[in-house]
Amino acid sequence: MAQTILILGGTGMLGAPVARRLHADGFNVRLLVRGPAKAREAFGETFTLIEGDVTDCAILDQAMAGCDGVHVSVGGPVDYASAENVAALASYRGVKRVTYVSGSTVHEKNHGFPMVQQKLMAENAIRNCGVPYTIFCPTWPMEQLPRFVRDGRATLIGDLPLPFHWFAADDFAAMVSAAYQREEAADKRFYVHGPQAILMKDAMERYCHALHPEIKGVSVLPLAVARTMAIATGNDGLKFAADLMAYFKKAEELGDPTEANQILGAPTTTLDAWIAQRKLIPA
Ligand SMILES: NC(=O)c1ccc[n+]([C@@H]2O[C@H](COP(=O)([O-])OP(=O)(O)OC[C@H]3O[C@@H](n4cnc5c(N)ncnc54)[C@H](OP(=O)(O)O)[C@@H]3O)[C@@H](O)[C@H]2O)c1
């Protein structure tokens, strides 16, 4: 009988491709979502939807009933809460594998950054939940690039001097699905790196050149200017983005992806191949 996997964060940038890939690989997929109408619009009738918030343990308990696996891909302010709640219920609910999306810079040495602190606590909760786990530490997905284009302009906040091994979310989704199919993936922490190390500005320029030829260049808003603008306008989103980029200016991508690539299959989509795929998607 097909295994059933519950996904928290299944409407997200990294969660949705995982949902689609698990379904394509023959799993029954259940999504816990805050907005079922929007999720139904995005996915049609493909998945079982349960309406609820990850902080609501009663709903989560109900959603986890009969599940073989739970994939936690939430992030943001409830990142730790979602992992902690799943960890508390997993053993009692007879779950056989919990997978959690952490990040490639998540390490004790970076614990001063709030996102990292939450993820360290979340990883700890998952590791101690009494159920086999797989923790993923992905670097930057190529799907982030379009988010830097707004109102006909491409703008980066701060100039990041360190390259990242950009990966395609569909490749990541294939690795998560493989983790549910391979015993060797149990109780592992995997780094997810794409095939090429590329500076953010270079990646952005290549993306814009191919998909937004009307944009003549990628601008870089200095961090200090972004912070001042955020404070002056009360723009919390810009403040968060400036803090995140200030962090990534110093925090290098960590880890060795060799074991992940051997057990789960390496992400092979290059930036050029990913751009070529997107060119085929109607606007
Ligand atoms: N994107 C990256 O660059 C990147 C890189 C490395 C690691 N990660 C990690 O990967 C994970 C997923 O990231 P992402 O980029 O896919 O995030 P995302 O696009 O912002 O998606 C977040 C998902 O979580 C759901 N969610 C948030 N709060 C919720 C709540 N209280 N109850 C129920 N659902 C809730 C959202 O649902 P709604 O649709 O209702 O908002 C959405 O489905 C995060 O842990 C992130 O830190 C991301």
mmCIF file of C-alpha atoms and ligand atoms in Angstrom:
data_model
loop_
_atom_site.group_PDB
_atom_site.id
_atom_site.type_symbol
_atom_site.label_atom_id
_atom_site.label_comp_id
_atom_site.label_asym_id
_atom_site.label_seq_id
_atom_site.Cartn_x
_atom_site.Cartn_y
_atom_site.Cartn_z
ATOM 1 C CA MET A 1 0.000 0.000 0.000
ATOM 2 C CA ALA A 2 1.251 3.494 -0.808
ATOM 3 C CA GLN A 3 2.751 5.428 2.084
ATOM 4 C CA THR A 4 1.064 8.619 3.228
ATOM 5 C CA ILE A 5 3.199 11.710 3.818
ATOM 6 C CA LEU A 6 1.905 14.840 5.544
ATOM 7 C CA ILE A 7 3.569 18.090 4.451
ATOM 8 C CA LEU A 8 3.674 21.238 6.568
ATOM 9 C CA GLY A 9 4.470 24.200 4.314
ATOM 10 C CA GLY A 10 3.302 22.378 1.185
ATOM 11 C CA THR A 11 2.218 25.603 -0.519
ATOM 12 C CA GLY A 12 5.719 27.119 -0.140
ATOM 13 C CA MET A 13 8.582 27.590 -2.571
ATOM 14 C CA LEU A 14 10.337 24.406 -1.469
ATOM 15 C CA GLY A 15 7.279 22.562 -0.106
ATOM 16 C CA ALA A 16 5.123 22.579 -3.266
ATOM 17 C CA PRO A 17 7.683 20.811 -5.508
ATOM 18 C CA VAL A 18 8.142 18.194 -2.760
ATOM 19 C CA ALA A 19 4.371 17.621 -2.648
ATOM 20 C CA ARG A 20 4.237 17.209 -6.423
ATOM 21 C CA ARG A 21 7.259 14.925 -6.545
ATOM 22 C CA LEU A 22 6.034 12.643 -3.752
ATOM 23 C CA HIS A 23 2.679 12.340 -5.513
ATOM 24 C CA ALA A 24 4.421 11.568 -8.839
ATOM 25 C CA ASP A 25 6.489 8.890 -7.063
ATOM 26 C CA GLY A 26 3.352 7.123 -5.820
ATOM 27 C CA PHE A 27 2.945 8.467 -2.275
ATOM 28 C CA ASN A 28 -0.370 9.654 -0.895
ATOM 29 C CA VAL A 29 0.174 13.297 -0.024
ATOM 30 C CA ARG A 30 -1.670 15.222 2.656
ATOM 31 C CA LEU A 31 -1.145 18.977 3.143
ATOM 32 C CA LEU A 32 -1.858 20.966 6.291
ATOM 33 C CA VAL A 33 -2.717 24.432 4.944
ATOM 34 C CA ARG A 34 -3.945 27.726 6.305
ATOM 35 C CA GLY A 35 -5.752 28.621 3.070
ATOM 36 C CA PRO A 36 -7.463 25.562 1.557
ATOM 37 C CA ALA A 37 -9.179 27.538 -1.237
ATOM 38 C CA LYS A 38 -5.831 28.911 -2.471
ATOM 39 C CA ALA A 39 -4.209 25.486 -2.159
ATOM 40 C CA ARG A 40 -7.054 23.854 -4.091
ATOM 41 C CA GLU A 41 -6.633 26.457 -6.824
ATOM 42 C CA ALA A 42 -2.884 25.733 -6.996
ATOM 43 C CA PHE A 43 -3.043 21.948 -6.844
ATOM 44 C CA GLY A 44 -6.537 20.945 -8.015
ATOM 45 C CA GLU A 45 -7.783 17.707 -6.505
ATOM 46 C CA THR A 46 -4.324 16.095 -6.366
ATOM 47 C CA PHE A 47 -3.818 16.223 -2.593
ATOM 48 C CA THR A 48 -5.820 15.715 0.558
ATOM 49 C CA LEU A 49 -6.034 19.113 2.255
ATOM 50 C CA ILE A 50 -6.502 19.663 5.965
ATOM 51 C CA GLU A 51 -7.162 23.222 7.071
ATOM 52 C CA GLY A 52 -5.125 24.365 10.032
ATOM 53 C CA ASP A 53 -2.182 26.164 11.515
ATOM 54 C CA VAL A 54 1.011 24.292 12.457
ATOM 55 C CA THR A 55 0.785 25.782 15.959
ATOM 56 C CA ASP A 56 -2.582 24.060 16.557
ATOM 57 C CA CYS A 57 -1.587 20.714 18.099
ATOM 58 C CA ALA A 58 -5.116 19.267 18.009
ATOM 59 C CA ILE A 59 -5.359 19.768 14.226
ATOM 60 C CA LEU A 60 -1.797 18.582 13.739
ATOM 61 C CA ASP A 61 -2.513 15.428 15.724
ATOM 62 C CA GLN A 62 -5.552 14.773 13.537
ATOM 63 C CA ALA A 63 -3.542 15.461 10.367
ATOM 64 C CA MET A 64 -0.761 13.079 11.436
ATOM 65 C CA ALA A 65 -3.114 10.150 12.126
ATOM 66 C CA GLY A 66 -2.270 7.281 9.785
ATOM 67 C CA CYS A 67 0.756 9.057 8.267
ATOM 68 C CA ASP A 68 3.967 7.181 7.497
ATOM 69 C CA GLY A 69 5.993 10.359 7.169
ATOM 70 C CA VAL A 70 5.846 14.072 7.995
ATOM 71 C CA HIS A 71 7.810 16.669 6.008
ATOM 72 C CA VAL A 72 8.344 20.005 7.805
ATOM 73 C CA SER A 73 9.055 22.895 5.407
ATOM 74 C CA VAL A 74 7.620 25.918 7.186
ATOM 75 C CA GLY A 75 10.300 28.443 8.135
ATOM 76 C CA GLY A 76 9.610 31.959 9.428
ATOM 77 C CA PRO A 77 8.417 32.729 12.961
ATOM 78 C CA VAL A 78 6.816 29.290 13.490
ATOM 79 C CA ASP A 79 9.763 27.245 12.189
ATOM 80 C CA TYR A 80 10.715 25.878 15.600
ATOM 81 C CA ALA A 81 7.102 25.498 16.783
ATOM 82 C CA SER A 82 6.221 23.394 13.742
ATOM 83 C CA ALA A 83 9.200 21.079 14.265
ATOM 84 C CA GLU A 84 8.630 20.863 18.023
ATOM 85 C CA ASN A 85 4.943 19.980 17.602
ATOM 86 C CA VAL A 86 5.665 17.309 14.985
ATOM 87 C CA ALA A 87 8.449 15.892 17.158
ATOM 88 C CA ALA A 88 6.115 15.675 20.169
ATOM 89 C CA LEU A 89 3.473 13.717 18.236
ATOM 90 C CA ALA A 90 5.538 11.601 15.818
ATOM 91 C CA SER A 91 6.260 8.563 17.958
ATOM 92 C CA TYR A 92 2.767 8.402 19.483
ATOM 93 C CA ARG A 93 1.251 8.648 15.989
ATOM 94 C CA GLY A 94 3.417 5.776 14.692
ATOM 95 C CA VAL A 95 5.184 7.940 12.108
ATOM 96 C CA LYS A 96 8.131 6.125 10.516
ATOM 97 C CA ARG A 97 10.143 9.081 9.195
ATOM 98 C CA VAL A 98 10.255 12.823 9.860
ATOM 99 C CA THR A 99 12.016 15.074 7.363
ATOM 100 C CA TYR A 100 12.895 18.685 8.179
ATOM 101 C CA VAL A 101 14.199 21.533 6.013
ATOM 102 C CA SER A 102 16.989 23.380 7.784
ATOM 103 C CA GLY A 103 19.636 25.481 5.975
ATOM 104 C CA SER A 104 23.211 25.287 4.737
ATOM 105 C CA THR A 105 24.562 27.871 7.205
ATOM 106 C CA VAL A 106 22.854 26.347 10.243
ATOM 107 C CA HIS A 107 25.688 25.771 12.701
ATOM 108 C CA GLU A 108 26.457 26.664 16.324
ATOM 109 C CA LYS A 109 28.940 29.308 15.153
ATOM 110 C CA ASN A 110 26.029 31.235 13.554
ATOM 111 C CA HIS A 111 23.604 30.858 16.477
ATOM 112 C CA GLY A 112 23.506 34.628 17.057
ATOM 113 C CA PHE A 113 21.277 35.014 13.988
ATOM 114 C CA PRO A 114 17.643 34.349 15.081
ATOM 115 C CA MET A 115 16.791 32.177 12.057
ATOM 116 C CA VAL A 116 19.744 29.903 12.798
ATOM 117 C CA GLN A 117 18.876 29.709 16.485
ATOM 118 C CA GLN A 118 15.332 28.542 15.630
ATOM 119 C CA LYS A 119 16.658 25.990 13.178
ATOM 120 C CA LEU A 120 19.209 24.615 15.650
ATOM 121 C CA MET A 121 16.433 24.108 18.202
ATOM 122 C CA ALA A 122 14.170 22.594 15.543
ATOM 123 C CA GLU A 123 16.877 20.161 14.410
ATOM 124 C CA ASN A 124 17.409 19.148 18.012
ATOM 125 C CA ALA A 125 13.703 18.475 18.546
ATOM 126 C CA ILE A 126 13.535 16.386 15.351
ATOM 127 C CA ARG A 127 16.680 14.422 16.254
ATOM 128 C CA ASN A 128 15.254 13.536 19.655
ATOM 129 C CA CYS A 129 11.709 12.677 18.571
ATOM 130 C CA GLY A 130 12.246 8.925 18.776
ATOM 131 C CA VAL A 131 11.474 8.394 15.087
ATOM 132 C CA PRO A 132 14.003 8.040 12.229
ATOM 133 C CA TYR A 133 14.641 11.471 10.736
ATOM 134 C CA THR A 134 16.283 13.105 7.741
ATOM 135 C CA ILE A 135 17.408 16.717 8.012
ATOM 136 C CA PHE A 136 18.087 18.674 4.822
ATOM 137 C CA CYS A 137 20.443 21.660 4.787
ATOM 138 C CA PRO A 138 19.870 23.325 1.428
ATOM 139 C CA THR A 139 21.696 26.386 0.186
ATOM 140 C CA TRP A 140 19.954 28.945 -2.095
ATOM 141 C CA PRO A 141 17.289 27.696 -4.543
ATOM 142 C CA MET A 142 17.268 29.202 -8.050
ATOM 143 C CA GLU A 143 13.557 29.917 -7.452
ATOM 144 C CA GLN A 144 14.645 32.839 -5.241
ATOM 145 C CA LEU A 145 15.970 34.784 -8.250
ATOM 146 C CA PRO A 146 12.561 35.966 -9.554
ATOM 147 C CA ARG A 147 11.829 37.414 -6.097
ATOM 148 C CA PHE A 148 14.485 40.090 -6.671
ATOM 149 C CA VAL A 149 12.572 41.463 -9.672
ATOM 150 C CA ARG A 150 9.875 43.958 -8.833
ATOM 151 C CA ASP A 151 8.175 46.784 -10.774
ATOM 152 C CA GLY A 152 10.433 46.282 -13.775
ATOM 153 C CA ARG A 153 13.646 46.493 -11.728
ATOM 154 C CA ALA A 154 16.097 43.894 -10.481
ATOM 155 C CA THR A 155 17.507 44.903 -7.112
ATOM 156 C CA LEU A 156 19.752 43.050 -4.717
ATOM 157 C CA ILE A 157 20.191 44.213 -1.151
ATOM 158 C CA GLY A 158 23.910 44.351 -0.425
ATOM 159 C CA ASP A 159 26.647 42.830 -2.527
ATOM 160 C CA LEU A 160 27.265 39.269 -1.352
ATOM 161 C CA PRO A 161 30.930 38.346 -1.847
ATOM 162 C CA LEU A 162 30.509 34.585 -1.319
ATOM 163 C CA PRO A 163 29.283 32.201 -4.037
ATOM 164 C CA PHE A 164 26.455 29.692 -3.522
ATOM 165 C CA HIS A 165 25.819 26.334 -5.189
ATOM 166 C CA TRP A 166 22.334 27.276 -6.445
ATOM 167 C CA PHE A 167 19.993 24.298 -6.778
ATOM 168 C CA ALA A 168 16.661 23.786 -8.555
ATOM 169 C CA ALA A 169 13.700 23.111 -6.240
ATOM 170 C CA ASP A 170 12.636 20.137 -8.383
ATOM 171 C CA ASP A 171 16.040 18.498 -7.789
ATOM 172 C CA PHE A 172 15.619 19.070 -4.064
ATOM 173 C CA ALA A 173 12.139 17.538 -4.225
ATOM 174 C CA ALA A 174 13.592 14.413 -5.856
ATOM 175 C CA MET A 175 16.066 14.119 -2.956
ATOM 176 C CA VAL A 176 13.304 14.370 -0.341
ATOM 177 C CA SER A 177 11.302 11.693 -2.136
ATOM 178 C CA ALA A 178 14.396 9.463 -2.337
ATOM 179 C CA ALA A 179 14.905 9.911 1.414
ATOM 180 C CA TYR A 180 11.472 8.354 2.014
ATOM 181 C CA GLN A 181 12.442 5.421 -0.201
ATOM 182 C CA ARG A 182 15.948 4.673 1.204
ATOM 183 C CA GLU A 183 16.702 3.270 4.638
ATOM 184 C CA GLU A 184 20.275 4.660 4.377
ATOM 185 C CA ALA A 185 18.768 8.159 4.557
ATOM 186 C CA ALA A 186 17.504 7.552 8.111
ATOM 187 C CA ASP A 187 19.094 9.575 10.917
ATOM 188 C CA LYS A 188 21.164 11.676 8.531
ATOM 189 C CA ARG A 189 21.769 15.383 8.052
ATOM 190 C CA PHE A 190 22.314 16.159 4.382
ATOM 191 C CA TYR A 191 23.758 19.232 2.675
ATOM 192 C CA VAL A 192 22.049 20.139 -0.584
ATOM 193 C CA HIS A 193 24.260 21.966 -3.098
ATOM 194 C CA GLY A 194 23.547 22.498 -6.783
ATOM 195 C CA PRO A 195 26.162 21.721 -9.449
ATOM 196 C CA GLN A 196 27.859 25.162 -9.770
ATOM 197 C CA ALA A 197 29.058 27.851 -7.360
ATOM 198 C CA ILE A 198 27.869 31.242 -8.595
ATOM 199 C CA LEU A 199 27.891 34.705 -7.045
ATOM 200 C CA MET A 200 24.395 36.045 -6.420
ATOM 201 C CA LYS A 201 24.906 39.074 -8.689
ATOM 202 C CA ASP A 202 26.162 36.866 -11.546
ATOM 203 C CA ALA A 203 23.216 34.484 -11.151
ATOM 204 C CA MET A 204 20.817 37.413 -11.136
ATOM 205 C CA GLU A 205 22.386 38.992 -14.231
ATOM 206 C CA ARG A 206 22.152 35.705 -16.145
ATOM 207 C CA TYR A 207 18.531 35.251 -15.060
ATOM 208 C CA CYS A 208 17.565 38.808 -16.065
ATOM 209 C CA HIS A 209 19.474 38.709 -19.355
ATOM 210 C CA ALA A 210 17.501 35.612 -20.420
ATOM 211 C CA LEU A 211 14.087 36.240 -18.894
ATOM 212 C CA HIS A 212 13.857 40.004 -18.402
ATOM 213 C CA PRO A 213 15.766 41.542 -21.334
ATOM 214 C CA GLU A 214 13.893 44.811 -20.709
ATOM 215 C CA ILE A 215 15.869 45.208 -17.461
ATOM 216 C CA LYS A 216 19.169 46.822 -18.300
ATOM 217 C CA GLY A 217 21.138 45.944 -15.172
ATOM 218 C CA VAL A 218 20.959 44.537 -11.672
ATOM 219 C CA SER A 219 21.133 47.281 -9.037
ATOM 220 C CA VAL A 220 22.614 46.774 -5.616
ATOM 221 C CA LEU A 221 21.020 48.709 -2.778
ATOM 222 C CA PRO A 222 23.670 49.132 -0.068
ATOM 223 C CA LEU A 223 22.723 47.431 3.190
ATOM 224 C CA ALA A 224 22.901 50.638 5.217
ATOM 225 C CA VAL A 225 20.573 52.414 2.755
ATOM 226 C CA ALA A 226 18.121 49.484 2.821
ATOM 227 C CA ARG A 227 18.057 49.535 6.631
ATOM 228 C CA THR A 228 17.556 53.320 6.766
ATOM 229 C CA MET A 229 14.732 53.115 4.218
ATOM 230 C CA ALA A 230 13.117 50.231 6.145
ATOM 231 C CA ILE A 231 13.171 52.160 9.414
ATOM 232 C CA ALA A 232 12.004 55.429 7.844
ATOM 233 C CA THR A 233 9.042 53.769 6.116
ATOM 234 C CA GLY A 234 8.256 51.143 8.773
ATOM 235 C CA ASN A 235 8.756 48.453 6.127
ATOM 236 C CA ASP A 236 9.257 45.251 8.142
ATOM 237 C CA GLY A 237 9.717 43.153 4.997
ATOM 238 C CA LEU A 238 12.623 45.327 3.843
ATOM 239 C CA LYS A 239 14.120 45.274 7.358
ATOM 240 C CA PHE A 240 13.958 41.465 7.388
ATOM 241 C CA ALA A 241 15.521 41.268 3.906
ATOM 242 C CA ALA A 242 18.336 43.667 4.910
ATOM 243 C CA ASP A 243 19.076 41.669 8.072
ATOM 244 C CA LEU A 244 19.068 38.415 6.078
ATOM 245 C CA MET A 245 21.467 39.774 3.462
ATOM 246 C CA ALA A 246 23.765 41.244 6.143
ATOM 247 C CA TYR A 247 23.887 37.746 7.633
ATOM 248 C CA PHE A 248 24.596 36.048 4.291
ATOM 249 C CA LYS A 249 27.307 38.588 3.510
ATOM 250 C CA LYS A 250 29.371 36.902 6.228
ATOM 251 C CA ALA A 251 27.901 33.402 6.598
ATOM 252 C CA GLU A 252 29.419 31.091 4.042
ATOM 253 C CA GLU A 253 27.632 28.054 2.661
ATOM 254 C CA LEU A 254 28.727 25.112 4.804
ATOM 255 C CA GLY A 255 28.986 21.361 4.449
ATOM 256 C CA ASP A 256 29.926 18.606 2.080
ATOM 257 C CA PRO A 257 27.097 17.348 -0.144
ATOM 258 C CA THR A 258 28.907 14.138 -1.181
ATOM 259 C CA GLU A 259 26.933 11.778 1.077
ATOM 260 C CA ALA A 260 23.598 13.340 0.106
ATOM 261 C CA ASN A 261 24.485 13.063 -3.562
ATOM 262 C CA GLN A 262 25.501 9.411 -3.192
ATOM 263 C CA ILE A 263 22.427 8.309 -1.241
ATOM 264 C CA LEU A 264 19.734 10.568 -2.716
ATOM 265 C CA GLY A 265 21.053 11.492 -6.171
ATOM 266 C CA ALA A 266 22.823 14.771 -6.886
ATOM 267 C CA PRO A 267 21.016 17.933 -8.017
ATOM 268 C CA THR A 268 22.147 18.254 -11.635
ATOM 269 C CA THR A 269 20.137 21.173 -13.028
ATOM 270 C CA THR A 270 22.497 23.998 -13.954
ATOM 271 C CA LEU A 271 21.424 27.632 -13.850
ATOM 272 C CA ASP A 272 21.364 27.727 -17.663
ATOM 273 C CA ALA A 273 19.168 24.604 -17.816
ATOM 274 C CA TRP A 274 16.824 26.014 -15.166
ATOM 275 C CA ILE A 275 16.572 29.320 -17.079
ATOM 276 C CA ALA A 276 15.853 27.402 -20.299
ATOM 277 C CA GLN A 277 13.030 25.487 -18.542
ATOM 278 C CA ARG A 278 11.511 28.745 -17.289
ATOM 279 C CA LYS A 279 11.603 30.234 -20.779
ATOM 280 C CA LEU A 280 9.164 27.499 -21.770
ATOM 281 C CA ILE A 281 6.664 28.423 -19.026
ATOM 282 C CA PRO A 282 3.982 30.791 -20.401
ATOM 283 C CA ALA A 283 4.053 34.216 -18.671
HETATM 284 N N1 LIG B 1 13.760 29.569 0.162
HETATM 285 C C1 LIG B 1 15.046 29.503 0.514
HETATM 286 O O1 LIG B 1 15.899 30.254 0.018
HETATM 287 C C2 LIG B 1 15.487 28.479 1.509
HETATM 288 C C3 LIG B 1 16.819 28.057 1.533
HETATM 289 C C4 LIG B 1 17.215 27.111 2.479
HETATM 290 C C5 LIG B 1 16.284 26.636 3.415
HETATM 291 N N2 LIG B 1 14.996 27.101 3.372
HETATM 292 C C6 LIG B 1 14.045 26.590 4.372
HETATM 293 O O2 LIG B 1 13.067 25.828 3.690
HETATM 294 C C7 LIG B 1 11.835 25.891 4.384
HETATM 295 C C8 LIG B 1 10.753 26.283 3.403
HETATM 296 O O3 LIG B 1 11.094 27.539 2.831
HETATM 297 P P1 LIG B 1 10.237 28.173 1.641
HETATM 298 O O4 LIG B 1 11.126 29.121 0.937
HETATM 299 O O5 LIG B 1 9.516 27.106 0.895
HETATM 300 O O6 LIG B 1 9.176 29.039 2.471
HETATM 301 P P2 LIG B 1 7.858 29.741 1.939
HETATM 302 O O7 LIG B 1 7.798 29.784 0.471
HETATM 303 O O8 LIG B 1 7.762 31.028 2.697
HETATM 304 O O9 LIG B 1 6.709 28.762 2.457
HETATM 305 C C9 LIG B 1 6.403 28.642 3.809
HETATM 306 C C10 LIG B 1 5.269 27.648 3.937
HETATM 307 O O10 LIG B 1 4.922 27.511 5.318
HETATM 308 C C11 LIG B 1 3.524 27.718 5.478
HETATM 309 N N3 LIG B 1 3.258 28.291 6.797
HETATM 310 C C12 LIG B 1 3.873 29.347 7.371
HETATM 311 N N4 LIG B 1 3.354 29.559 8.599
HETATM 312 C C13 LIG B 1 2.405 28.616 8.787
HETATM 313 C C14 LIG B 1 1.522 28.310 9.855
HETATM 314 N N5 LIG B 1 1.505 29.045 10.987
HETATM 315 N N6 LIG B 1 0.667 27.262 9.716
HETATM 316 C C15 LIG B 1 0.643 26.535 8.563
HETATM 317 N N7 LIG B 1 1.489 26.763 7.519
HETATM 318 C C16 LIG B 1 2.347 27.801 7.635
HETATM 319 C C17 LIG B 1 3.158 28.665 4.353
HETATM 320 O O11 LIG B 1 1.769 28.579 4.148
HETATM 321 P P3 LIG B 1 0.868 29.774 3.524
HETATM 322 O O12 LIG B 1 0.716 29.415 2.064
HETATM 323 O O13 LIG B 1 -0.385 29.706 4.283
HETATM 324 O O14 LIG B 1 1.614 31.064 3.751
HETATM 325 C C18 LIG B 1 3.980 28.076 3.215
HETATM 326 O O15 LIG B 1 3.350 26.921 2.708
HETATM 327 C C19 LIG B 1 12.043 26.908 5.512
HETATM 328 O O16 LIG B 1 12.328 26.228 6.703
HETATM 329 C C20 LIG B 1 13.254 27.687 5.060
HETATM 330 O O17 LIG B 1 13.979 28.254 6.118
HETATM 331 C C21 LIG B 1 14.564 27.977 2.441
#
